[in-house]
PDB file of C-alpha atoms in Angstrom:
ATOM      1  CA  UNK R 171      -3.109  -1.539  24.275  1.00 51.00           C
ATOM      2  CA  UNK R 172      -1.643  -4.867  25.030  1.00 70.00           C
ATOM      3  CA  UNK R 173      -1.482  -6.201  21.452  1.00 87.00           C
ATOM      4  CA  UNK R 174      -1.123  -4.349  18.447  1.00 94.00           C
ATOM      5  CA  UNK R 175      -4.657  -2.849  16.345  1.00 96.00           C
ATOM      6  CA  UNK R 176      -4.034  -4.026  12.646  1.00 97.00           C
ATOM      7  CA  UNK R 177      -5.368  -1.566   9.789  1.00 98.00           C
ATOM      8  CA  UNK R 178      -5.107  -2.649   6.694  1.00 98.00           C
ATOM      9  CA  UNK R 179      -5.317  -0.060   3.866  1.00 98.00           C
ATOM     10  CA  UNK R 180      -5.976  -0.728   0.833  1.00 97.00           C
ATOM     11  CA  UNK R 181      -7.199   0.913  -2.785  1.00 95.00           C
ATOM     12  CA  UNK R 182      -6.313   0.839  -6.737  1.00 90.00           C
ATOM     13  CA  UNK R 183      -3.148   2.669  -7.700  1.00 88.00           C
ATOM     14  CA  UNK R 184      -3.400   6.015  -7.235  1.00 85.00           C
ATOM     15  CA  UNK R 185      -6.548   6.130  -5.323  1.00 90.00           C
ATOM     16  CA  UNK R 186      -4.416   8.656  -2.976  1.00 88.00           C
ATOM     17  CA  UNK R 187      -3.358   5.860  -0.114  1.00 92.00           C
ATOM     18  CA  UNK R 188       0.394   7.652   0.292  1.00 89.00           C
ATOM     19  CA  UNK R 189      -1.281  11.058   1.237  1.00 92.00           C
ATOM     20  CA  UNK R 190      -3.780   9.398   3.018  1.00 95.00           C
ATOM     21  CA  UNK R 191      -1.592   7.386   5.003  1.00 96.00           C
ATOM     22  CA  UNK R 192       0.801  10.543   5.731  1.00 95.00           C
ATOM     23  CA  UNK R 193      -2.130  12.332   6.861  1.00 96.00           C
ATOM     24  CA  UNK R 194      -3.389   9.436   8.935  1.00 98.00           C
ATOM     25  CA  UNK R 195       0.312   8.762  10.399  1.00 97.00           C
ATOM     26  CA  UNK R 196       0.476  12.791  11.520  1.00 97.00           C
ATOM     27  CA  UNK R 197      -2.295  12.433  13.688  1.00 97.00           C
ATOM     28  CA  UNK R 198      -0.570  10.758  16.150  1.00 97.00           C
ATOM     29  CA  UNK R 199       2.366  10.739  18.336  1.00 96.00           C
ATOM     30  CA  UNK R 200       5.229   8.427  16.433  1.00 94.00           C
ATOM     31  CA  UNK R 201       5.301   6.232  19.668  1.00 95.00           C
ATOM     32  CA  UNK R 202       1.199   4.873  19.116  1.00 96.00           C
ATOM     33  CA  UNK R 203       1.212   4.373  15.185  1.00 97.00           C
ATOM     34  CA  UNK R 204       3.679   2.181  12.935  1.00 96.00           C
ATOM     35  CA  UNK R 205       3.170   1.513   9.113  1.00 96.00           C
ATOM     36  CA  UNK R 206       4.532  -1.039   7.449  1.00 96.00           C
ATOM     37  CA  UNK R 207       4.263  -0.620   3.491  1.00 95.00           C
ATOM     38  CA  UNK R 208       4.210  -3.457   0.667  1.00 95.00           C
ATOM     39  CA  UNK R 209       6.147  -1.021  -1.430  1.00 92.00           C
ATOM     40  CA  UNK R 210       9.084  -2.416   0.630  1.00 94.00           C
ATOM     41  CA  UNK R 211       8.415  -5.919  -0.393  1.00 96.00           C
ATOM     42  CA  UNK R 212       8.645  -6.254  -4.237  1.00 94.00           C
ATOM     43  CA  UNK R 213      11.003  -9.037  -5.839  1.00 93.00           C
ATOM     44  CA  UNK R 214      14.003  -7.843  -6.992  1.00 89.00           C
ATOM     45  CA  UNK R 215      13.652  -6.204 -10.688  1.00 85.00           C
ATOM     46  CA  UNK R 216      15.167  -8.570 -12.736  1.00 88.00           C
ATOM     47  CA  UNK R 217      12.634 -11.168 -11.197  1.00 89.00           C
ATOM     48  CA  UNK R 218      10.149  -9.165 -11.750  1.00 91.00           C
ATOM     49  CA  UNK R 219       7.653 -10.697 -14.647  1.00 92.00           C
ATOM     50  CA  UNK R 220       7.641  -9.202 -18.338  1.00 94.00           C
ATOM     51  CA  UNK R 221       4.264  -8.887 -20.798  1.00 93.00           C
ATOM     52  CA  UNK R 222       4.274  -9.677 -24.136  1.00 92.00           C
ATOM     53  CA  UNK R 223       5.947  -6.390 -25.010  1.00 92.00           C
ATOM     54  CA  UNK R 224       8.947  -7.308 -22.486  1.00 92.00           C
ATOM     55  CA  UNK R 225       7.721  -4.528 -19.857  1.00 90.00           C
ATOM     56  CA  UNK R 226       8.074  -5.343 -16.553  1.00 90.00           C
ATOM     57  CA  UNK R 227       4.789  -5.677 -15.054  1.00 92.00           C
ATOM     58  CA  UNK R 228       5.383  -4.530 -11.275  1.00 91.00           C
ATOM     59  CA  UNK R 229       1.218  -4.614 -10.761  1.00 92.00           C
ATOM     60  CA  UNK R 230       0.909  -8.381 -10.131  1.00 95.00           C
ATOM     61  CA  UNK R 231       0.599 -10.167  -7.209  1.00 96.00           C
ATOM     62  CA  UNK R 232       3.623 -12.113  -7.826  1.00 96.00           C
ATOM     63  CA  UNK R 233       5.346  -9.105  -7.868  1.00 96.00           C
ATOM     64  CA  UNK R 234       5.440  -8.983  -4.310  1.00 96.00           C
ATOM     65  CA  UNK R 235       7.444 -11.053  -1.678  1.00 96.00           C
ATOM     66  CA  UNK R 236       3.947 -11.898  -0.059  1.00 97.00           C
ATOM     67  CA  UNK R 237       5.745 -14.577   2.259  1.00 97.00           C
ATOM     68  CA  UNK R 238       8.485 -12.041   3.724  1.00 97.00           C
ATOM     69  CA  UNK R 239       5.101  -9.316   3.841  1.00 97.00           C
ATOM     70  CA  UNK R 240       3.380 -11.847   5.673  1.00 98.00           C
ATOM     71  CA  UNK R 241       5.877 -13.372   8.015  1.00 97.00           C
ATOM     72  CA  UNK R 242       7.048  -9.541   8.937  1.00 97.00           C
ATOM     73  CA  UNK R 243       3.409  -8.245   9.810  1.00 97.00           C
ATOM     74  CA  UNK R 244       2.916 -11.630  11.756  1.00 97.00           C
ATOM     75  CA  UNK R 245       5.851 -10.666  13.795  1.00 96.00           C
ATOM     76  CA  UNK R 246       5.151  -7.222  14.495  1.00 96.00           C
ATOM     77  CA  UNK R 247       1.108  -8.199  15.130  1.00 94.00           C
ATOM     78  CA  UNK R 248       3.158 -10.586  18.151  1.00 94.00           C
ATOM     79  CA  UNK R 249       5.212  -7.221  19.390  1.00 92.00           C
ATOM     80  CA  UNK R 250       8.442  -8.349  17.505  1.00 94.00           C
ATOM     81  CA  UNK R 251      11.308  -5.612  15.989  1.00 95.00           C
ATOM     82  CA  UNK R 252      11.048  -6.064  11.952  1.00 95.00           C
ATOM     83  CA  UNK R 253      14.054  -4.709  10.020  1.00 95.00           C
ATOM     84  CA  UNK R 254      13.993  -4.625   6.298  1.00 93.00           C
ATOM     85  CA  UNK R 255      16.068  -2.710   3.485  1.00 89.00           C
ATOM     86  CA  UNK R 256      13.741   0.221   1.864  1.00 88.00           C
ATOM     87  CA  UNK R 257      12.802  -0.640  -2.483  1.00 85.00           C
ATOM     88  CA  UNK R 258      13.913   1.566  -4.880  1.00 78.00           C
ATOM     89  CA  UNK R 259      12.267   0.624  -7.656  1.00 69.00           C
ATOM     90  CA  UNK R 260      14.486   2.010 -10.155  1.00 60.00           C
ATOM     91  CA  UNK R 261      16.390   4.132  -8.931  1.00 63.00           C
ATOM     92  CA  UNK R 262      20.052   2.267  -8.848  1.00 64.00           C
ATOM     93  CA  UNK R 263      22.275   5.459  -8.069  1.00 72.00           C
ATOM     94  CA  UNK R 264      20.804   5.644  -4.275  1.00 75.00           C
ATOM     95  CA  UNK R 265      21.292   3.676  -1.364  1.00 82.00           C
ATOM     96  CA  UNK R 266      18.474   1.561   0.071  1.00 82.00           C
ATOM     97  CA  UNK R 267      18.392   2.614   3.672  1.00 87.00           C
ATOM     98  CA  UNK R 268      17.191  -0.407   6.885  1.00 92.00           C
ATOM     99  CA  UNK R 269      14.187   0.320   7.921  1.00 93.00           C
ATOM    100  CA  UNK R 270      12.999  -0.261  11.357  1.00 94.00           C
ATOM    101  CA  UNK R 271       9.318  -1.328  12.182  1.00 94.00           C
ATOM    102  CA  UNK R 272       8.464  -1.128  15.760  1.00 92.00           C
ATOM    103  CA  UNK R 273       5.331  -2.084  17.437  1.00 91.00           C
ATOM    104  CA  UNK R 274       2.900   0.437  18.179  1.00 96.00           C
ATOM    105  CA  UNK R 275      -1.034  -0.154  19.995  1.00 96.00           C
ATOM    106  CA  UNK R 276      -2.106   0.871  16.070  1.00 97.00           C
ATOM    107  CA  UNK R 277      -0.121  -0.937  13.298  1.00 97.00           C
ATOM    108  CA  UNK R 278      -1.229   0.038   9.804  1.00 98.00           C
ATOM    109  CA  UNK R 279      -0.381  -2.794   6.912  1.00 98.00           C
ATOM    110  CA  UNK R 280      -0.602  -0.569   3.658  1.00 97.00           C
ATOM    111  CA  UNK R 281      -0.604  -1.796  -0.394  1.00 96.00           C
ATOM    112  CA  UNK R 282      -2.777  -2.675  -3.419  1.00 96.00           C
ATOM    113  CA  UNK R 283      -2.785  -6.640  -2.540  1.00 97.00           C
ATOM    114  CA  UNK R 284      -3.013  -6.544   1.285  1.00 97.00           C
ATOM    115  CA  UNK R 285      -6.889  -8.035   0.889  1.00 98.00           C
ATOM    116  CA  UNK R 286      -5.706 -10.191  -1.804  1.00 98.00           C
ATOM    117  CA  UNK R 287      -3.531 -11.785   0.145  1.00 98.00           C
ATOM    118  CA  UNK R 288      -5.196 -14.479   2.476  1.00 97.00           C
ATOM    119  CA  UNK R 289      -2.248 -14.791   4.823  1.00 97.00           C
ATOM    120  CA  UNK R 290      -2.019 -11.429   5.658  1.00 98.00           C
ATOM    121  CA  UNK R 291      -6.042 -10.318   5.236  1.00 98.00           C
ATOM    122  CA  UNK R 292      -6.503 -12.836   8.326  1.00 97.00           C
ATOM    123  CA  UNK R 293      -4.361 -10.936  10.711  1.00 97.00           C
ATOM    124  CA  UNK R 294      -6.292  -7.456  10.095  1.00 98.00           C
ATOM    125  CA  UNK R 295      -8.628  -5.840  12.721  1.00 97.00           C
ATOM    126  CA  UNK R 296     -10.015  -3.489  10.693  1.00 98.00           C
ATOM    127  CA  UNK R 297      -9.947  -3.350   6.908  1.00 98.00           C
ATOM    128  CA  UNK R 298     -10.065   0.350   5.176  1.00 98.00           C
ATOM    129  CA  UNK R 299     -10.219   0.487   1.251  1.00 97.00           C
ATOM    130  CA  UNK R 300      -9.915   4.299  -0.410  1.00 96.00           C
ATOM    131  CA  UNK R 301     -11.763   4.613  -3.633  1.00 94.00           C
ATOM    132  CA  UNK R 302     -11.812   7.007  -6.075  1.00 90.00           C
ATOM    133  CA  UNK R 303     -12.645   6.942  -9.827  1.00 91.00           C
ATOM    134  CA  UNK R 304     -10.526   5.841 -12.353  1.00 88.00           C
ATOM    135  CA  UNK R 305      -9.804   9.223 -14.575  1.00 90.00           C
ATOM    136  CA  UNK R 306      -8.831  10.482 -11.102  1.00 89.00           C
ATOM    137  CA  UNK R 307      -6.524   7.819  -9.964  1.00 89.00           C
ATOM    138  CA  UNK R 308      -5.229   7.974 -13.827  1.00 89.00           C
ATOM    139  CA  UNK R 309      -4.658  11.560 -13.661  1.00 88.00           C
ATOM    140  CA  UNK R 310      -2.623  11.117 -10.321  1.00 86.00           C
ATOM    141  CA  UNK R 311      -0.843   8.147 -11.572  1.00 86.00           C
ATOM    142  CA  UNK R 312       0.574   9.869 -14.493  1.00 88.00           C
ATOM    143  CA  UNK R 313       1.979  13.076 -11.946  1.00 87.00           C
ATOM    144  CA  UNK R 314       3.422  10.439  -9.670  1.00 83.00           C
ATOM    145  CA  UNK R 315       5.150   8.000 -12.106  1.00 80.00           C
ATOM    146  CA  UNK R 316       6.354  11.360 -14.063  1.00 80.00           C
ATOM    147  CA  UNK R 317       8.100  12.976 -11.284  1.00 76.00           C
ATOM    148  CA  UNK R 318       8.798   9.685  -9.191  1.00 74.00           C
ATOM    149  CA  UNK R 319       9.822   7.532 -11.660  1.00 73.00           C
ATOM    150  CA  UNK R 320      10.826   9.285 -14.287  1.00 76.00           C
ATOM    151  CA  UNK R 321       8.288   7.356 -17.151  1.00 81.00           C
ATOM    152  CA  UNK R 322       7.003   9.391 -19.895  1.00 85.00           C
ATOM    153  CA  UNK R 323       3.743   9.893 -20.870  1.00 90.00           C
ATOM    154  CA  UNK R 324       3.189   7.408 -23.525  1.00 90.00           C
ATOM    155  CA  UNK R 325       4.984   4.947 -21.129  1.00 88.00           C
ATOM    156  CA  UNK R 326       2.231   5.475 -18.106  1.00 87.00           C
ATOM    157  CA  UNK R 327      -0.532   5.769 -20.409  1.00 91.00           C
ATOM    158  CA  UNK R 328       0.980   2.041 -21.018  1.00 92.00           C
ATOM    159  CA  UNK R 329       1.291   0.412 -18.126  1.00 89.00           C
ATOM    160  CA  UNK R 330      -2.369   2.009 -16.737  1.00 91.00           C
ATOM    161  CA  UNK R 331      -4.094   0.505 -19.651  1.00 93.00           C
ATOM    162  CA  UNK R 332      -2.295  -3.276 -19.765  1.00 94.00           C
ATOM    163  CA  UNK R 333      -0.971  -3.606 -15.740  1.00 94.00           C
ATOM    164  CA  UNK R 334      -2.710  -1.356 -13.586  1.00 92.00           C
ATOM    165  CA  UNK R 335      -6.606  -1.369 -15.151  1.00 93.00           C
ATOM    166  CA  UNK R 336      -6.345  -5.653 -15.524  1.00 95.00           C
ATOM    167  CA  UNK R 337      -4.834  -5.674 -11.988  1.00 95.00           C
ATOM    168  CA  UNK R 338      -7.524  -3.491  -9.904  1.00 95.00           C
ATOM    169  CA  UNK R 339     -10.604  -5.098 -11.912  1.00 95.00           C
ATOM    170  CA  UNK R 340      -9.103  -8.978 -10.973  1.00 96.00           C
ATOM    171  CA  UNK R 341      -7.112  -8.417  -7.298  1.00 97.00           C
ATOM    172  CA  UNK R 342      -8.227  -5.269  -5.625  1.00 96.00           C
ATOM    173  CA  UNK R 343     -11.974  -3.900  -7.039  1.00 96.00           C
ATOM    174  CA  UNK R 344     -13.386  -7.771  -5.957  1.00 96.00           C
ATOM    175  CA  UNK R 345     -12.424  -6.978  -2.328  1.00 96.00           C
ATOM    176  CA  UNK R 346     -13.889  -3.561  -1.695  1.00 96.00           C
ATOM    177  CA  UNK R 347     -16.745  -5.873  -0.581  1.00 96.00           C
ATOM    178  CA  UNK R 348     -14.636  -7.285   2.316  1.00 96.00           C
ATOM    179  CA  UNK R 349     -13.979  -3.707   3.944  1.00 97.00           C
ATOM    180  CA  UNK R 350     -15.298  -2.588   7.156  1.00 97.00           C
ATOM    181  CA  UNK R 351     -14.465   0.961   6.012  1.00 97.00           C
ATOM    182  CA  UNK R 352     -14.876   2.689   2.229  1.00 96.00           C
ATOM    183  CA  UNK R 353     -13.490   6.313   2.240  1.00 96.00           C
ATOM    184  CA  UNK R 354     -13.903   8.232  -0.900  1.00 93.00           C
ATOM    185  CA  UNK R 355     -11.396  10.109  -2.360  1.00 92.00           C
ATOM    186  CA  UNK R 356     -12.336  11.937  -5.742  1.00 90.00           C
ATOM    187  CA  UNK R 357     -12.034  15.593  -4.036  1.00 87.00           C
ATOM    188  CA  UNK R 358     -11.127  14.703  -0.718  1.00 90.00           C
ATOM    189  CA  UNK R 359     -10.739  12.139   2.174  1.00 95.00           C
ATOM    190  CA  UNK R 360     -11.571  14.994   5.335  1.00 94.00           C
ATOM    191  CA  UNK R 361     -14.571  13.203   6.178  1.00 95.00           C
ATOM    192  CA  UNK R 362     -13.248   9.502   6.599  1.00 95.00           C
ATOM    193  CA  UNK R 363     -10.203  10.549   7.507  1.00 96.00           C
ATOM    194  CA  UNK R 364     -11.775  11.946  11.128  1.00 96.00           C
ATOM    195  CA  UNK R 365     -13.643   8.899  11.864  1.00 96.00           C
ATOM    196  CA  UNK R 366     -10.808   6.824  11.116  1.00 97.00           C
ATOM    197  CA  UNK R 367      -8.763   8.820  13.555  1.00 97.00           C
ATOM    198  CA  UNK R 368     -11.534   9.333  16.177  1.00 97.00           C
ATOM    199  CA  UNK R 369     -12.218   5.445  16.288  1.00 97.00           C
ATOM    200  CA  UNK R 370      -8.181   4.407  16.423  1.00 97.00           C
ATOM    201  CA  UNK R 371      -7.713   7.121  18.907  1.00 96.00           C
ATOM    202  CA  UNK R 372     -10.631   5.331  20.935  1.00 95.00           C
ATOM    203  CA  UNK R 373      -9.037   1.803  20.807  1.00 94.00           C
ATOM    204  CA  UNK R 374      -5.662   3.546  21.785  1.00 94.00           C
ATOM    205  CA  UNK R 375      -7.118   5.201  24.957  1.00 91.00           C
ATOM    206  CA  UNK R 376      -9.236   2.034  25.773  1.00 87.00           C
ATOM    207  CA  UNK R 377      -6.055   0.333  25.552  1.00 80.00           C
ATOM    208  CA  UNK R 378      -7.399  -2.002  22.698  1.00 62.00           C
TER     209      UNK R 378
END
């Protein structure tokens, strides 16, 4: 493949992208797949906007560093070496480690906003969106954020209702239209998951 195949991968919080995209990422060898993650891309946290209630709101688009996001898929999408510190979100005890993104025939460009945002949508080859329904993804999210992040219940139950409902229904949910792929994920993601894999594998071997 002489130039890089761009996935983008996309779905509302907790839709199950992280286990999808590990899942996805173990089906090939580490030399043909690369992902690079908007999770690595958020504004620092004191920059990061506040609701009425003073609660950071980390589900907004101007959460993210969309110009760094964009300029570093850009380069990789030209075969360029991106280097960028890991986020930590809150965890201010660890050390962010440098993260190295190298160019692979299949690049995969994963996060809630990577439709949403124009400069980035443009450079995908193939757009992938994982849906499930909400008292799934809420179930999920409160598992994750509780042994992730370390929020309590009533503190989840918070930020689903006021940041993460508002956010899907405005900036991700309008641009389930624009994929070339839906994969449902309520039970399982088997099924999509294999003809994902079977198609990449085929632009791999055909050398794009």
């Amino acid at each position: 493949m002489n130039t890089p195949y761009l996935v983008g991968i996309t779905g509302g919080s907790a839709s199950g992208k992280t286990t999808f995209l590990r899942r996805l990422l173990a089906a090939f060898p580490e030399e043909q797949i690369c992902l690079i993650s908007q999770d690595n891309y958020y504004h620092p946290r004191e920059l990061q906007h506040r609701d009425a209630q003073g609660v950071e709101n980390f589900d907004l688009p101007v959460s993210i560093d969309s110009e760094a996001y964009a300029a570093d898929v850009l380069r990789i999408s030209q075969g360029q070496e991106v280097r960028r510190l890991e986020y930590l979100f809150n965890n201010s005890n660890a050390t962010p480690q440098e993260l190295v993104f190298r160019p692979a025939p299949i690049v995969v460009v994963e996060g809630i906003f990577v439709f949403y945002f124009e400069e980035i949508a443009r450079l995908l080859n193939l757009k992938v969106y994982i849906d499930a329904q909400e008292h799934v993804k809420l179930h999920r999210r409160i598992i994750r954020d509780r042994d992730e992040r370390g929020y309590d219940l009533a503190d989840v139950l918070y930020r689903y209702a006021n940041h993460v409902a508002p956010t899907y229904e405005k900036f991700i949910q309008p641009f389930k239209a624009e994929a070339d792929i839906i994969i449902p994920n309520n039970r399982h993601f088997e099924n999509g998951l294999e003809v994902l894999v079977g198609f990449l594998r085929g632009k791999v071997a055909a050398g794009g």
